[in-house]
PDB file of C-alpha atoms in Angstrom:
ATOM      1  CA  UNK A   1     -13.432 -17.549 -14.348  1.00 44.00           C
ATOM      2  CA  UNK A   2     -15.183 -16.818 -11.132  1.00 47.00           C
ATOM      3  CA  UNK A   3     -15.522 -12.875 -10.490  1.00 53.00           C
ATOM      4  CA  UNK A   4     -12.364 -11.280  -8.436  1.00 72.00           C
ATOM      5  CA  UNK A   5     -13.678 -10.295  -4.857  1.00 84.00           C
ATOM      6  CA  UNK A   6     -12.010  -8.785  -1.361  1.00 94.00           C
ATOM      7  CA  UNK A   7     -11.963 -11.922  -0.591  1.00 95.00           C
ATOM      8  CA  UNK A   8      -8.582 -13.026  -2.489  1.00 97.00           C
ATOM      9  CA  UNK A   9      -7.241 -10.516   0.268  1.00 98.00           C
ATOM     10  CA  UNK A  10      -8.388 -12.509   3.072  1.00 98.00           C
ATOM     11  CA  UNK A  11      -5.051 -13.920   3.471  1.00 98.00           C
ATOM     12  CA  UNK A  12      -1.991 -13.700   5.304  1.00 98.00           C
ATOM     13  CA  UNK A  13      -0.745  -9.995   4.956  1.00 98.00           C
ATOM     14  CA  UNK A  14       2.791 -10.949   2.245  1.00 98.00           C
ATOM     15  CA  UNK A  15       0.503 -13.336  -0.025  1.00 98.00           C
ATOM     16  CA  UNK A  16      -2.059 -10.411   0.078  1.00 98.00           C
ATOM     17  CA  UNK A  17       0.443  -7.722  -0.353  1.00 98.00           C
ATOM     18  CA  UNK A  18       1.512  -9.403  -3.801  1.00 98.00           C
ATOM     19  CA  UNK A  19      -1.760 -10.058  -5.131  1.00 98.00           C
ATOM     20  CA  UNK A  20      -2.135  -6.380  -5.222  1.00 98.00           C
ATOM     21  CA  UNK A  21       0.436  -6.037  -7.503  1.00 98.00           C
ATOM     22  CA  UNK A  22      -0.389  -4.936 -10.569  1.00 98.00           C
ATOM     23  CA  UNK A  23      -3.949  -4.320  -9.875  1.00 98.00           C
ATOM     24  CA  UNK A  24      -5.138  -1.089 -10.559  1.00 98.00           C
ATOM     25  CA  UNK A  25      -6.532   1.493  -8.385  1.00 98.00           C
ATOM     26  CA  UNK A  26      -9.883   3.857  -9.145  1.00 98.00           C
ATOM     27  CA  UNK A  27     -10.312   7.595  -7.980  1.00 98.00           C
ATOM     28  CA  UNK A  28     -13.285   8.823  -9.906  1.00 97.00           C
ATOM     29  CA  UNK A  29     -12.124   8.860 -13.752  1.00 97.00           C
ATOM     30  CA  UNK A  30      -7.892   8.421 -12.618  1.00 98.00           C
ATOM     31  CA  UNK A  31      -6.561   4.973 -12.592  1.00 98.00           C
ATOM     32  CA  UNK A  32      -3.085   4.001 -10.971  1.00 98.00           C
ATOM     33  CA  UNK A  33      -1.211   0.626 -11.772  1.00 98.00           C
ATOM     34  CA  UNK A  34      -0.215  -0.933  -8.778  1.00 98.00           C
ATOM     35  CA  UNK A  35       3.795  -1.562  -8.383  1.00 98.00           C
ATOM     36  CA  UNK A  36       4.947  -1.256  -5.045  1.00 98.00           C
ATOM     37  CA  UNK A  37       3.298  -1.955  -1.760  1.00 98.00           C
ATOM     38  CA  UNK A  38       3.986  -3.099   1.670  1.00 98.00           C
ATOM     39  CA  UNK A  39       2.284  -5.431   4.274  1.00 98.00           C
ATOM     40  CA  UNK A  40       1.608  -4.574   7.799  1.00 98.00           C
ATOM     41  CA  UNK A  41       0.077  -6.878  10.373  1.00 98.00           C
ATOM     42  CA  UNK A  42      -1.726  -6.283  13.801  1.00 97.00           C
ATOM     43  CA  UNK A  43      -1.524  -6.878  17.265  1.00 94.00           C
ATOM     44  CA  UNK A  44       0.722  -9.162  19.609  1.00 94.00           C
ATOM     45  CA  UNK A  45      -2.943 -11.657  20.077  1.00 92.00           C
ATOM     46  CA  UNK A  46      -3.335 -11.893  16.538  1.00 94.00           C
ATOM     47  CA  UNK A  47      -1.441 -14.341  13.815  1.00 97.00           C
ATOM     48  CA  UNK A  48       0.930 -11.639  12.519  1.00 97.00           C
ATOM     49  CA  UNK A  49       2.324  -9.737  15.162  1.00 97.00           C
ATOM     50  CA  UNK A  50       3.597  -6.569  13.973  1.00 97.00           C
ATOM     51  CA  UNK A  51       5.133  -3.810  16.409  1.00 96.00           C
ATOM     52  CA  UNK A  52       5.757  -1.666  13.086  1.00 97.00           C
ATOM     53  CA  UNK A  53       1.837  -1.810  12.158  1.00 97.00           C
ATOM     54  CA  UNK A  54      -0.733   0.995  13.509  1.00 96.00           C
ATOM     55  CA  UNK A  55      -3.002  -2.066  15.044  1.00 96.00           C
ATOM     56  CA  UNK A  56       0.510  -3.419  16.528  1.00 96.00           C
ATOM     57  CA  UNK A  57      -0.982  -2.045  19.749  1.00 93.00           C
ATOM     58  CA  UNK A  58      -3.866  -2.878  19.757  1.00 95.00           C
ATOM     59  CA  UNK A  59      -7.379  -1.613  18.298  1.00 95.00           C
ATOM     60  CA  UNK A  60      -7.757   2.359  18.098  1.00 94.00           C
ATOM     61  CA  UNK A  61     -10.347   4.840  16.252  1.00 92.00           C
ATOM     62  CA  UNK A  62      -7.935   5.460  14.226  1.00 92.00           C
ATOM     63  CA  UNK A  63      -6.881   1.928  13.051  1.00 95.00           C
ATOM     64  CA  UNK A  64     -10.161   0.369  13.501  1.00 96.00           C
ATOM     65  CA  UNK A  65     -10.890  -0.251   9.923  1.00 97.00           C
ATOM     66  CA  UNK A  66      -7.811  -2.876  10.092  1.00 98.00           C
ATOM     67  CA  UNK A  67      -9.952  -4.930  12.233  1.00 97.00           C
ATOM     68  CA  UNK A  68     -13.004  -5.353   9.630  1.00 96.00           C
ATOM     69  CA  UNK A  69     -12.821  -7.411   6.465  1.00 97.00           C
ATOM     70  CA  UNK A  70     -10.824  -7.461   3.772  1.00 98.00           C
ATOM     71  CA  UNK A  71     -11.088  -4.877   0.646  1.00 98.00           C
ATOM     72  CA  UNK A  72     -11.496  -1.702   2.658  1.00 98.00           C
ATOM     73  CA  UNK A  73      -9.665   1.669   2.154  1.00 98.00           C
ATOM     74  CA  UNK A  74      -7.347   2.566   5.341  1.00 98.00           C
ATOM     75  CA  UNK A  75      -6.331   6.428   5.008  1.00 98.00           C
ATOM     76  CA  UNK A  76      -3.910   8.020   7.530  1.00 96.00           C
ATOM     77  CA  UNK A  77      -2.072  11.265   7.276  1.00 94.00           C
ATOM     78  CA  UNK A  78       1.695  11.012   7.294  1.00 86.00           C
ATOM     79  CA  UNK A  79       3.709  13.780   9.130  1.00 77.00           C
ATOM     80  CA  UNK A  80       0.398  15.808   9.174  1.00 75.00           C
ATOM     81  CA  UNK A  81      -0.249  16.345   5.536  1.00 79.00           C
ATOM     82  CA  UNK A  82       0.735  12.988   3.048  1.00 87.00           C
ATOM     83  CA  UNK A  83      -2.229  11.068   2.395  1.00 95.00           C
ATOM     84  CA  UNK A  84      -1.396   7.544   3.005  1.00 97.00           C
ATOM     85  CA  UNK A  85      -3.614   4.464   0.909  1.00 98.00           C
ATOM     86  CA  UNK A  86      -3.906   1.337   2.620  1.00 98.00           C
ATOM     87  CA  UNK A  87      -6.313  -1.799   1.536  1.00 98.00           C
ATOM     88  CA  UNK A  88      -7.326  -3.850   4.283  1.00 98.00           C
ATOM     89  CA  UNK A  89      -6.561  -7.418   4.216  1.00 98.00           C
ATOM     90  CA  UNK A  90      -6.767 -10.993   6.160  1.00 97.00           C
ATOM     91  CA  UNK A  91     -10.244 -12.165   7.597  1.00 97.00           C
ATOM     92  CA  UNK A  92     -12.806 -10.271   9.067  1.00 97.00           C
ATOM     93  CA  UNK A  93     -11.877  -9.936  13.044  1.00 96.00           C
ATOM     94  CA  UNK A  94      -7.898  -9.835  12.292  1.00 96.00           C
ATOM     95  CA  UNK A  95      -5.810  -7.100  12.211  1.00 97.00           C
ATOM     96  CA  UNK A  96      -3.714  -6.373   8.794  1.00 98.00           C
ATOM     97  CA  UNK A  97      -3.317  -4.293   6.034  1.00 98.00           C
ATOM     98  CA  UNK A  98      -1.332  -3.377   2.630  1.00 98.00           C
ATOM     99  CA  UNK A  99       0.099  -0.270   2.078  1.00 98.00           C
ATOM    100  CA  UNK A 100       0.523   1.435  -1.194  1.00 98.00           C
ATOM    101  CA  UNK A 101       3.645   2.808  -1.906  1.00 98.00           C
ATOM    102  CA  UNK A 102       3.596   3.700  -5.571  1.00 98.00           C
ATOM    103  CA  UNK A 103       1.746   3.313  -9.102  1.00 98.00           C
ATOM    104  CA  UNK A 104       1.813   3.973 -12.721  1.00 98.00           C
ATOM    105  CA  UNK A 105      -1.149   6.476 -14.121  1.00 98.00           C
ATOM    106  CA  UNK A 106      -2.685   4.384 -17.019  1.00 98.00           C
ATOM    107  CA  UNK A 107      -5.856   7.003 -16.834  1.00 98.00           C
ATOM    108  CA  UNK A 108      -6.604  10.530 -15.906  1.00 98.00           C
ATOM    109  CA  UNK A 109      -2.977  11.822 -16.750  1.00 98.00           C
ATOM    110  CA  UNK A 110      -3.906  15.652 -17.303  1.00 98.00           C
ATOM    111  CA  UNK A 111      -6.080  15.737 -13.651  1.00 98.00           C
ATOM    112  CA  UNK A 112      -2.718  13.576 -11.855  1.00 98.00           C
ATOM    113  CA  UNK A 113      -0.896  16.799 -13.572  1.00 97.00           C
ATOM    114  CA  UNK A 114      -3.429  19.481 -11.676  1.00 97.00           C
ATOM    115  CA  UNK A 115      -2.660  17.914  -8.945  1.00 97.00           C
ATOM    116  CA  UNK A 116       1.073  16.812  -8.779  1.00 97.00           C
ATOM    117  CA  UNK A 117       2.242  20.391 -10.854  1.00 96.00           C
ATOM    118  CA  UNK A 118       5.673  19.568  -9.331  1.00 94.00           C
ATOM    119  CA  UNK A 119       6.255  15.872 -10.468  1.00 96.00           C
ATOM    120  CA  UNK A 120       9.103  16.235 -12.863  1.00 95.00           C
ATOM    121  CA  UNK A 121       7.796  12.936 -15.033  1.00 96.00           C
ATOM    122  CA  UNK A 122       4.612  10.896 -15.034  1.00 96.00           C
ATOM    123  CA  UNK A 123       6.930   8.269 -13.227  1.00 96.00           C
ATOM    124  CA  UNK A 124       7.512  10.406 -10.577  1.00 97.00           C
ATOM    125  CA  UNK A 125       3.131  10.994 -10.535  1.00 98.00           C
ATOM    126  CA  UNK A 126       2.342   8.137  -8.228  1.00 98.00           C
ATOM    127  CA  UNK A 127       5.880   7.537  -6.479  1.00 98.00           C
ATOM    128  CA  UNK A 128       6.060   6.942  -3.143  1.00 97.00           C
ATOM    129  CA  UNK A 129       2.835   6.956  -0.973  1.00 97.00           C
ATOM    130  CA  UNK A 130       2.071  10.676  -0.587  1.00 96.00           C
ATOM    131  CA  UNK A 131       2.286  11.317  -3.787  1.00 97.00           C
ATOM    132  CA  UNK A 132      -0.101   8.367  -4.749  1.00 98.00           C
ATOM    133  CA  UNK A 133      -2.763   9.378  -2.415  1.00 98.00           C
ATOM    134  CA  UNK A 134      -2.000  13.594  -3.814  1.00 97.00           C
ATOM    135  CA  UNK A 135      -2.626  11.689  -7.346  1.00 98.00           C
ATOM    136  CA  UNK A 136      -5.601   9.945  -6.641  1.00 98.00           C
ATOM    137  CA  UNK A 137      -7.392  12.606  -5.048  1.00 97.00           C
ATOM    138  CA  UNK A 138      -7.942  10.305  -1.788  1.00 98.00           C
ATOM    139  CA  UNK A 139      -8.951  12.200   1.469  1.00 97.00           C
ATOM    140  CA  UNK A 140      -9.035  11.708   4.991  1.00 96.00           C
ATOM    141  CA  UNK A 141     -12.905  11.554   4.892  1.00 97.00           C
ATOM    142  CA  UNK A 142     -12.506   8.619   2.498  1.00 98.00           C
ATOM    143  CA  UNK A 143     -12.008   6.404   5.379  1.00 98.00           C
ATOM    144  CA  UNK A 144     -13.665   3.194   4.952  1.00 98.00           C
ATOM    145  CA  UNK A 145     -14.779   2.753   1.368  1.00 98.00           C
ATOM    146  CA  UNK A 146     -15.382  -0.966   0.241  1.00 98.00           C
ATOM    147  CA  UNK A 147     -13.382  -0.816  -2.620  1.00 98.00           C
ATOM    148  CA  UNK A 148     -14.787  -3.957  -3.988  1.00 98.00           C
ATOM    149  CA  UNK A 149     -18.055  -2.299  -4.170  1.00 97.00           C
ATOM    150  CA  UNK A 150     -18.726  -1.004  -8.167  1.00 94.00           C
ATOM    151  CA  UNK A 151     -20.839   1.766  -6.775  1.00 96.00           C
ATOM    152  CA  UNK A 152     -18.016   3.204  -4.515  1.00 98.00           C
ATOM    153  CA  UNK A 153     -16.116   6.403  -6.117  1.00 97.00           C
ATOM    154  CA  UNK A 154     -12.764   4.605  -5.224  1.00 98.00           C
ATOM    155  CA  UNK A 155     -12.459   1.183  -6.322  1.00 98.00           C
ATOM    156  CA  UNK A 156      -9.653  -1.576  -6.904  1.00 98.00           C
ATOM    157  CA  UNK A 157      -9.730  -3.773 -10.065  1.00 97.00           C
ATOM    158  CA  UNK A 158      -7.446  -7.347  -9.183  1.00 97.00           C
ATOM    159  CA  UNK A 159      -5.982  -9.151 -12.447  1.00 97.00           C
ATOM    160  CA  UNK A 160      -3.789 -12.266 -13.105  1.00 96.00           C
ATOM    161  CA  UNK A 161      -1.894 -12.877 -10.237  1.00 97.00           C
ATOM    162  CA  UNK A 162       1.865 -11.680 -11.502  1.00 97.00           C
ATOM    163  CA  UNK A 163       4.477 -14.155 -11.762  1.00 97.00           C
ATOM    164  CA  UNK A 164       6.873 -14.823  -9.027  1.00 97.00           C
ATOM    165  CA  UNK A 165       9.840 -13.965 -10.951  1.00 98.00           C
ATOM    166  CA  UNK A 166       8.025 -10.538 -11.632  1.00 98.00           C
ATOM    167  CA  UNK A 167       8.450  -9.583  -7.987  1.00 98.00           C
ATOM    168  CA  UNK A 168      11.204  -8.714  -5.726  1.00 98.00           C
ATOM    169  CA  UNK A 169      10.906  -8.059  -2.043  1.00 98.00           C
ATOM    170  CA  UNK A 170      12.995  -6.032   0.837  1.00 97.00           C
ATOM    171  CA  UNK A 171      12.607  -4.461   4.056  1.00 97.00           C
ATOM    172  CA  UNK A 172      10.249  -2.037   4.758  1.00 97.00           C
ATOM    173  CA  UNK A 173      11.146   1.631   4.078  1.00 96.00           C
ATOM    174  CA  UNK A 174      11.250   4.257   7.211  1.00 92.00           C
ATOM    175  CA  UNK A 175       9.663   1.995  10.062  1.00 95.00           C
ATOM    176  CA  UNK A 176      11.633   1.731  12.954  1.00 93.00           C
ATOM    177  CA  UNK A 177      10.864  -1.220  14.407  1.00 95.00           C
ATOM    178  CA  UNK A 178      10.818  -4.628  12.852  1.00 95.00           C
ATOM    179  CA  UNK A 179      12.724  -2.973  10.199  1.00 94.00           C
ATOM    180  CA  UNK A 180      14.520  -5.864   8.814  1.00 95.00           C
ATOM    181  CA  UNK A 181      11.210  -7.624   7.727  1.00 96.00           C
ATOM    182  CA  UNK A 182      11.317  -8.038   3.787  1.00 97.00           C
ATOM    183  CA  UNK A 183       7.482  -7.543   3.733  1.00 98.00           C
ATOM    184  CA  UNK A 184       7.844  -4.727   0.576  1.00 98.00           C
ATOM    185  CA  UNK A 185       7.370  -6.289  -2.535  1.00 98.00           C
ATOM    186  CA  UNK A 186       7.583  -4.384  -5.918  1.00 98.00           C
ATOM    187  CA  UNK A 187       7.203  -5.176  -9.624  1.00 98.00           C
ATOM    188  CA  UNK A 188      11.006  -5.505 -10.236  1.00 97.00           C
ATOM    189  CA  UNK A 189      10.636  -4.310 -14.181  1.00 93.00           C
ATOM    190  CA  UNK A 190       8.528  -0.801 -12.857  1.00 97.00           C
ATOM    191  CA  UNK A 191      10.656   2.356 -13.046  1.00 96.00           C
ATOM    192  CA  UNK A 192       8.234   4.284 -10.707  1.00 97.00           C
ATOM    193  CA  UNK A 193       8.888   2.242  -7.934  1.00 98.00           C
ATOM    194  CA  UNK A 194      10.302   4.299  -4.769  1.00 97.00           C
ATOM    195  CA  UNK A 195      13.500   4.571  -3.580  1.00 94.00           C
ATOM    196  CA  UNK A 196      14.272   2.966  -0.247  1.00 95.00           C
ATOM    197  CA  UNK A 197      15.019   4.930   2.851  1.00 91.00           C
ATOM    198  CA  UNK A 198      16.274   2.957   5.888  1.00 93.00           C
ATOM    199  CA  UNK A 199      15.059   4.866   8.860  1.00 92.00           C
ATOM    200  CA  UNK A 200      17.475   6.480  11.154  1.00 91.00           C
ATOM    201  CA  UNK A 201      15.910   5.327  14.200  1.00 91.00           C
ATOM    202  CA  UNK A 202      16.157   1.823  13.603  1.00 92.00           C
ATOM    203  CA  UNK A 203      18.551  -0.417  15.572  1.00 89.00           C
ATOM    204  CA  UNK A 204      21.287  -1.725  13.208  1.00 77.00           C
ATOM    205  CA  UNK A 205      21.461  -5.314  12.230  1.00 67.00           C
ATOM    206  CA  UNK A 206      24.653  -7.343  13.504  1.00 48.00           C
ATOM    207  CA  UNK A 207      26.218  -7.391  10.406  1.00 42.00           C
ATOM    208  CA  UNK A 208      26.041  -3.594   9.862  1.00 44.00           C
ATOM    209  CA  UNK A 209      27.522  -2.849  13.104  1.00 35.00           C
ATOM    210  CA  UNK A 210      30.680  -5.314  12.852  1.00 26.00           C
TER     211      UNK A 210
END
């Protein structure tokens, strides 16, 4: 079998978005099963407009990294203070990224615990995207780590591909624009995955307001 690399992620950002399922996810010695994520893409000149992505606008500091190759770590901070975990994906030059929404711990349980001393259950460890970057220890000044890279502190491990029938797929929780896109995919047999919030501010379908 030829060696898994970043680029399997140089693809369009739903095909990348479920080959991350199921990988697993490396902070020092704690290890998080991927099992819900969703994809973002970038700006109105590249192949995946996305007005609900950070690079939807265009290129910023702050979103730069979404611009590079694939296999990079995007961090953002979410309402000031949630740690947000993002792999970038699609080829070097185009805008695009995976979010990480939630895990299982398979390593590192009792340092998840230090850290997450309110989680009620080791499902509720990794759930939901704050809580997975709070688990894995991930910083703001982690910012650009090739996480293909075996000498990089954070690093993600890809397996098998899972089956289609393993996955299931809805709209994207909170954005409020293009909020109708079913670009979240989750392992469908994973009782950590999130719970999805509809944002307030997004316009209502034409079915919901008949």
């Amino acid at each position: 079998m030829a060696p898994v690399s970043a680029e399997e992620l140089a693809v369009e950002p739903p095909a990348a978005a479920r080959r991350l399922l199921g990988a697993t996810l490396w902070s020092g010695s704690v290890g998080v099963r991927i099992v819900e994520v969703e994809a973002y893409g970038g700006d109105p000149a590249g192949p995946w407009p996305d007005p609900a992505s950070h690079s939807g606008r265009g290129r910023t500091k702050r979103n730069g990294v979404m611009f590079g190759p694939a296999g990079v770590l995007y961090v953002y901070l979410s309402y000031g203070m949630h740690t947000c975990v993002n792999v970038t994906t699609g080829p070097d030059g185009t805008a695009s990224a995976v979010l990480i929404r939630s895990g299982e711990v398979i390593a590192g349980q009792e340092t998840v615990r230090s850290r997450r001393p309110g989680a009620r259950s080791e499902l509720d460890f990794a759930r939901g995207p704050g809580n997975l970057g709070s688990a894995l220890g991930i910083a703001l000044s982690d910012y650009g780590t090739p996480l293909f890279d075996s000498s990089s502190a954070i690093r993600m491990e890809l397996h098998r591909p899972v089956e289609a029938a393993e996955i299931a797929s809805g709209p994207r929780v909170g954005v409020s624009s293009a909020a109708d896109v079913p670009w979240r995919f989750w392992l469908s047999g994973s009782r950590a995955v999130s719970v999805y919030r509809r944002s307030p501010r997004a316009p209502l379908t034409a079915a919901e307001t008949v």
